[in-house]
Amino acid sequence: MRRLSFGVLLIALSTLILELMLTRVFDVTLTPNISYFVISLAILSFGVAGLIATLWPLDPRRDIRGILAACCIGFTISALLLNPIINALPLNFLRLIRAPLTTAGAFCALYLTLLVPFTLAGYALITVFSTYAARIQRLYFWDLVGAGIGTVIVVPFILRVGPGGLIVCAAALALIAAALFSGSRATSVGCVAVALAIAAVPAIRGQNYIDFRYHIDKRDIRTAVEEGRDELVRWDPISKIDIIDQTLGPETIRPWHKAGNRMAIQYDGGNQTSYFYQFNGDLPALRASIRNDPGLGKVDFWQIGVLAAHYLKRDTHQSVLVIGSAGGEETKAALMYGARRIDAVELVPTVMHLALGRYSAYIGNIFHNPAVHPHVGDGRSYLQHSHRKYNIIQLYSDYTSSSIAQGTGAVAPMYLYTAEAFEEYFSHLTPGGVLQINNFAWPRMITTAALAWRRMGLNDFQKHVALYYCACQPTLPTLLIDMKPWTAAQIATLNAFLGSPKLPPDDRLHLVADPLDPAMSFLPSVFYSGTYPAWLARRIPADFAPVTDNWPYYGNLRNHLGPVTATAGNFLDPGTVYVLNSAILHGVPMDVVHLFLTGAASVVFVILLILVPLRFSQVGREEGAAAVPLLTYFSCLGAGFIILELVFIQKFMNLIGSPLYTYSTVIFTMLCGAGLGSAASERLGIGPRQRWSIPFLAVIGIGLALLVWYPPVARLVLAQPLTGRVALSGALLFPLGFFLGMPFPLGILAIEHQPRGAVAWAWGMNGIFTAVGGLLAALLSLEEGFNFTILVALAFYAGALAVFVWMRDMAPARATESAAYAALPGVAGAPVMATARELSADPSGTHHRKGP
């Protein structure tokens, strides 16, 4: 039985690694939202496995060892084929209109390719759980622990072997599982030997030996790779980093790059871009050249707006915080204008290491300047643990596009732009300090900042806000918020600098939010009030409601599916119009299409898994079979569990700080806690006939307590180091995870005597509604926020509690078949199946030993 249990762990581990690494791959080669759709389809493949096992249940007299080994070997082969197949397919959804058949066929082929390994892994697990239903509490422990280990093991190894290498390693782990399942010693030895040889390849060759091609030319990255200008490639746990040589020449000159040499830092295949600007380190000379010709600022900076706050505070021994320091242009601007201290915080470790190492001389060694203090981490987390006050806090288009870092690829949360984030910024500025932000949708930026301002008891917010706009860069206006009301002298200084007649007309910035003359501002005073009345929301064809930590979807601007137009009085800025309309491809809004596609696919799979077994399977047609309560119970568990996982990733993001550590901490704690809860439920005497209500009531009670306790507890521990915050987060989540692990095995025990195929059907419905629940979590969070979504998840567990007795009491007695199962030989000499009563009465101790 130990070999069987460890084999289950390896299957779960392999599947989880494959899922996570494919998410990273498709984030890079496609886009995060399309990645979400593709991976959701792959997870729905577990439903296919459940359907197969329900319609064609195994004969109870059959030895399952060969089936399990064959599934694992098939998983290995199909996983190893993923890289060449994905690279060969023309997966460019932008070509859907020009080449519909080719593009649609490529994505269908991709799905069939992904269907195979996930279906085989699902079928192996279903086979084990169906055959050993009476031992589900212990087997479920190994399943969940394996998945939990998978969430943390990828963090250190992605730096060494990359996602492609980790996928190969997952294939090797599945082959070791085949060796454990196999009844042939020769087969077992051969599988282990081949597995070690497979895993050795990425270990020896490094992270870029197995890579995936770019299917979409995001920001010209595919073109640059084809031209040989991809100078460096690193798979960071947060993002894949490509350094593209953009030394000025015929092949690199663009309307937005007319002068100067630079290296483009491409995040996740071009989803985001920053730059290492070539600089000789002579700060006084750079300052003098920009003073004489402000147009030269575009040689060393993205635009002159980057310099605004630094120019305003020049030579005042200012202290500066740069959130998202990336290639260093904001840090260079601060140094150029005489900052005495600069804290430069960058989320992606690889980018900071390159700025301090390989490209340090290229950018003038600015991060080695004694005034600069580089930090790797999340900007808000850094602020929450700092008591320092700054004259300038600057954010320049900062957010991450990684699905893993976000916790979901469905809709991107942006915690740097919530009302709570603005409260952090304002509280860390000196009385005359300035917050500078450059990002799209500035009307929402103002409503959100105004809410924070009002929460802090401050007044006259409009007098503190100045915003400069350039028609050539509508998505990167310069928002400046001064903790003191703006003066005429300050505004005159900025107007002369940012709108200098020495600048080319297209590069000049114009004041569109005037704190000295509100009547001349683009937005009316209600935007600065800290409220967002319903009449205003109805008037605007976009969503500019304030963003909070409970609803951090800053980029979710779309009110309807069609294009928008800026007209007099609808308060749409050109940047918002561009963002919304550029996402529409041939009439289809690509920023939300993945939600519709995933929803449609989920409906198809749910109907398939419900109606087909009801019509054709033994468990669906036999009199006394508990089909309806079974479907309801396991669907509620699948949806409720994944919703709690995904939402608590978001809830704990600000407490832990680092998105990646948050993801790993929450998922690992909840999965391993659930595994321990499943194993402990047997010791605690929790079964279908006794104490069965305890897990449900505990989940509901602990979930409600977390909603109430989380905010004050989080505030108390924010000053702790990262290890302390991670430990506390684990301690808060472990009790919930512990009890979450009990309802599923409890349900399997309750239907143990149902017709053959019932356990497979239950497992399949649970898997299908895991994917459905992920979509539901995104939709509910978008509409109502995280707290409401948690309440919905707890309601699912209340629903499962309500139907449990119905499901249990409808189960027909099948003692004859169970007795026949108990007499059969199984894996590692253990019986294939025994009833719960037989397990507890076995005098040998073999079947009721404690622990795994």
PDB file of N, CA and C in Angstrom, residues 725-765:
ATOM      1  N   ARG A 725       5.687  36.821   8.329  1.00  0.00           N
ATOM      2  CA  ARG A 725       4.398  37.009   7.668  1.00  0.00           C
ATOM      3  C   ARG A 725       3.947  35.724   6.978  1.00  0.00           C
ATOM      4  N   VAL A 726       4.902  35.005   6.380  1.00  0.00           N
ATOM      5  CA  VAL A 726       4.567  33.737   5.750  1.00  0.00           C
ATOM      6  C   VAL A 726       4.086  32.737   6.798  1.00  0.00           C
ATOM      7  N   ALA A 727       4.801  32.676   7.930  1.00  0.00           N
ATOM      8  CA  ALA A 727       4.429  31.737   8.991  1.00  0.00           C
ATOM      9  C   ALA A 727       3.050  32.057   9.554  1.00  0.00           C
ATOM     10  N   LEU A 728       2.783  33.336   9.789  1.00  0.00           N
ATOM     11  CA  LEU A 728       1.477  33.707  10.328  1.00  0.00           C
ATOM     12  C   LEU A 728       0.370  33.402   9.323  1.00  0.00           C
ATOM     13  N   SER A 729       0.626  33.676   8.051  1.00  0.00           N
ATOM     14  CA  SER A 729      -0.382  33.379   7.036  1.00  0.00           C
ATOM     15  C   SER A 729      -0.697  31.888   7.021  1.00  0.00           C
ATOM     16  N   GLY A 730       0.356  31.066   7.101  1.00  0.00           N
ATOM     17  CA  GLY A 730       0.131  29.632   7.162  1.00  0.00           C
ATOM     18  C   GLY A 730      -0.666  29.226   8.380  1.00  0.00           C
ATOM     19  N   ALA A 731      -0.365  29.868   9.530  1.00  0.00           N
ATOM     20  CA  ALA A 731      -1.096  29.543  10.756  1.00  0.00           C
ATOM     21  C   ALA A 731      -2.565  29.937  10.659  1.00  0.00           C
ATOM     22  N   LEU A 732      -2.851  31.052   9.997  1.00  0.00           N
ATOM     23  CA  LEU A 732      -4.241  31.481   9.843  1.00  0.00           C
ATOM     24  C   LEU A 732      -5.017  30.562   8.914  1.00  0.00           C
ATOM     25  N   LEU A 733      -4.361  30.087   7.859  1.00  0.00           N
ATOM     26  CA  LEU A 733      -5.058  29.299   6.849  1.00  0.00           C
ATOM     27  C   LEU A 733      -5.107  27.812   7.156  1.00  0.00           C
ATOM     28  N   PHE A 734      -4.172  27.324   7.975  1.00  0.00           N
ATOM     29  CA  PHE A 734      -4.101  25.878   8.192  1.00  0.00           C
ATOM     30  C   PHE A 734      -5.392  25.295   8.770  1.00  0.00           C
ATOM     31  N   PRO A 735      -6.012  25.907   9.779  1.00  0.00           N
ATOM     32  CA  PRO A 735      -7.260  25.302  10.295  1.00  0.00           C
ATOM     33  C   PRO A 735      -8.340  25.173   9.229  1.00  0.00           C
ATOM     34  N   LEU A 736      -8.465  26.176   8.375  1.00  0.00           N
ATOM     35  CA  LEU A 736      -9.455  26.086   7.299  1.00  0.00           C
ATOM     36  C   LEU A 736      -9.094  24.948   6.357  1.00  0.00           C
ATOM     37  N   GLY A 737      -7.823  24.882   5.934  1.00  0.00           N
ATOM     38  CA  GLY A 737      -7.407  23.808   5.055  1.00  0.00           C
ATOM     39  C   GLY A 737      -7.606  22.440   5.681  1.00  0.00           C
ATOM     40  N   PHE A 738      -7.349  22.326   6.974  1.00  0.00           N
ATOM     41  CA  PHE A 738      -7.483  21.052   7.677  1.00  0.00           C
ATOM     42  C   PHE A 738      -8.895  20.489   7.531  1.00  0.00           C
ATOM     43  N   PHE A 739      -9.886  21.314   7.743  1.00  0.00           N
ATOM     44  CA  PHE A 739     -11.264  20.830   7.656  1.00  0.00           C
ATOM     45  C   PHE A 739     -11.763  20.754   6.215  1.00  0.00           C
ATOM     46  N   LEU A 740     -11.163  21.521   5.313  1.00  0.00           N
ATOM     47  CA  LEU A 740     -11.538  21.415   3.905  1.00  0.00           C
ATOM     48  C   LEU A 740     -11.190  20.049   3.327  1.00  0.00           C
ATOM     49  N   GLY A 741     -10.227  19.365   3.925  1.00  0.00           N
ATOM     50  CA  GLY A 741      -9.820  18.064   3.424  1.00  0.00           C
ATOM     51  C   GLY A 741     -10.729  16.922   3.822  1.00  0.00           C
ATOM     52  N   MET A 742     -11.729  17.173   4.639  1.00  0.00           N
ATOM     53  CA  MET A 742     -12.581  16.088   5.146  1.00  0.00           C
ATOM     54  C   MET A 742     -13.839  15.813   4.317  1.00  0.00           C
ATOM     55  N   PRO A 743     -14.531  16.809   3.786  1.00  0.00           N
ATOM     56  CA  PRO A 743     -15.803  16.509   3.106  1.00  0.00           C
ATOM     57  C   PRO A 743     -15.675  15.595   1.886  1.00  0.00           C
ATOM     58  N   PHE A 744     -14.607  15.731   1.086  1.00  0.00           N
ATOM     59  CA  PHE A 744     -14.499  14.886  -0.108  1.00  0.00           C
ATOM     60  C   PHE A 744     -14.372  13.406   0.250  1.00  0.00           C
ATOM     61  N   PRO A 745     -13.408  13.000   1.078  1.00  0.00           N
ATOM     62  CA  PRO A 745     -13.359  11.576   1.424  1.00  0.00           C
ATOM     63  C   PRO A 745     -14.601  11.112   2.171  1.00  0.00           C
ATOM     64  N   LEU A 746     -15.220  12.007   2.943  1.00  0.00           N
ATOM     65  CA  LEU A 746     -16.463  11.664   3.633  1.00  0.00           C
ATOM     66  C   LEU A 746     -17.543  11.312   2.617  1.00  0.00           C
ATOM     67  N   GLY A 747     -17.623  12.086   1.537  1.00  0.00           N
ATOM     68  CA  GLY A 747     -18.602  11.797   0.495  1.00  0.00           C
ATOM     69  C   GLY A 747     -18.310  10.496  -0.225  1.00  0.00           C
ATOM     70  N   ILE A 748     -17.023  10.218  -0.473  1.00  0.00           N
ATOM     71  CA  ILE A 748     -16.669   8.957  -1.138  1.00  0.00           C
ATOM     72  C   ILE A 748     -17.074   7.772  -0.261  1.00  0.00           C
ATOM     73  N   LEU A 749     -16.835   7.858   1.042  1.00  0.00           N
ATOM     74  CA  LEU A 749     -17.249   6.782   1.937  1.00  0.00           C
ATOM     75  C   LEU A 749     -18.761   6.609   1.937  1.00  0.00           C
ATOM     76  N   ALA A 750     -19.480   7.717   1.787  1.00  0.00           N
ATOM     77  CA  ALA A 750     -20.940   7.647   1.811  1.00  0.00           C
ATOM     78  C   ALA A 750     -21.498   6.959   0.572  1.00  0.00           C
ATOM     79  N   ILE A 751     -20.794   7.036  -0.555  1.00  0.00           N
ATOM     80  CA  ILE A 751     -21.296   6.398  -1.787  1.00  0.00           C
ATOM     81  C   ILE A 751     -20.502   5.142  -2.130  1.00  0.00           C
ATOM     82  N   GLU A 752     -19.757   4.641  -1.158  1.00  0.00           N
ATOM     83  CA  GLU A 752     -18.901   3.471  -1.396  1.00  0.00           C
ATOM     84  C   GLU A 752     -19.689   2.291  -1.952  1.00  0.00           C
ATOM     85  N   HIS A 753     -20.947   2.141  -1.509  1.00  0.00           N
ATOM     86  CA  HIS A 753     -21.731   0.980  -1.925  1.00  0.00           C
ATOM     87  C   HIS A 753     -22.670   1.298  -3.087  1.00  0.00           C
ATOM     88  N   GLN A 754     -22.481   2.452  -3.696  1.00  0.00           N
ATOM     89  CA  GLN A 754     -23.227   2.759  -4.911  1.00  0.00           C
ATOM     90  C   GLN A 754     -22.754   1.847  -6.046  1.00  0.00           C
ATOM     91  N   PRO A 755     -23.501   1.808  -7.141  1.00  0.00           N
ATOM     92  CA  PRO A 755     -23.053   0.994  -8.289  1.00  0.00           C
ATOM     93  C   PRO A 755     -21.653   1.401  -8.742  1.00  0.00           C
ATOM     94  N   ARG A 756     -20.945   0.455  -9.372  1.00  0.00           N
ATOM     95  CA  ARG A 756     -19.613   0.750  -9.880  1.00  0.00           C
ATOM     96  C   ARG A 756     -19.669   1.922 -10.853  1.00  0.00           C
ATOM     97  N   GLY A 757     -18.763   2.839 -10.695  1.00  0.00           N
ATOM     98  CA  GLY A 757     -18.753   4.059 -11.489  1.00  0.00           C
ATOM     99  C   GLY A 757     -19.179   5.281 -10.711  1.00  0.00           C
ATOM    100  N   ALA A 758     -19.783   5.082  -9.526  1.00  0.00           N
ATOM    101  CA  ALA A 758     -20.260   6.229  -8.741  1.00  0.00           C
ATOM    102  C   ALA A 758     -19.100   7.088  -8.263  1.00  0.00           C
ATOM    103  N   VAL A 759     -18.041   6.442  -7.775  1.00  0.00           N
ATOM    104  CA  VAL A 759     -16.891   7.202  -7.284  1.00  0.00           C
ATOM    105  C   VAL A 759     -16.246   7.981  -8.425  1.00  0.00           C
ATOM    106  N   ALA A 760     -16.143   7.354  -9.585  1.00  0.00           N
ATOM    107  CA  ALA A 760     -15.564   8.043 -10.742  1.00  0.00           C
ATOM    108  C   ALA A 760     -16.413   9.251 -11.139  1.00  0.00           C
ATOM    109  N   TRP A 761     -17.722   9.081 -11.110  1.00  0.00           N
ATOM    110  CA  TRP A 761     -18.623  10.181 -11.449  1.00  0.00           C
ATOM    111  C   TRP A 761     -18.460  11.330 -10.450  1.00  0.00           C
ATOM    112  N   ALA A 762     -18.372  10.970  -9.181  1.00  0.00           N
ATOM    113  CA  ALA A 762     -18.196  11.983  -8.135  1.00  0.00           C
ATOM    114  C   ALA A 762     -16.875  12.732  -8.325  1.00  0.00           C
ATOM    115  N   TRP A 763     -15.818  11.977  -8.596  1.00  0.00           N
ATOM    116  CA  TRP A 763     -14.508  12.604  -8.793  1.00  0.00           C
ATOM    117  C   TRP A 763     -14.523  13.509 -10.015  1.00  0.00           C
ATOM    118  N   GLY A 764     -15.168  13.047 -11.094  1.00  0.00           N
ATOM    119  CA  GLY A 764     -15.244  13.853 -12.302  1.00  0.00           C
ATOM    120  C   GLY A 764     -16.012  15.142 -12.095  1.00  0.00           C
ATOM    121  N   MET A 765     -17.144  15.073 -11.387  1.00  0.00           N
ATOM    122  CA  MET A 765     -17.916  16.288 -11.113  1.00  0.00           C
ATOM    123  C   MET A 765     -17.125  17.244 -10.230  1.00  0.00           C
TER     124      MET A 765
END
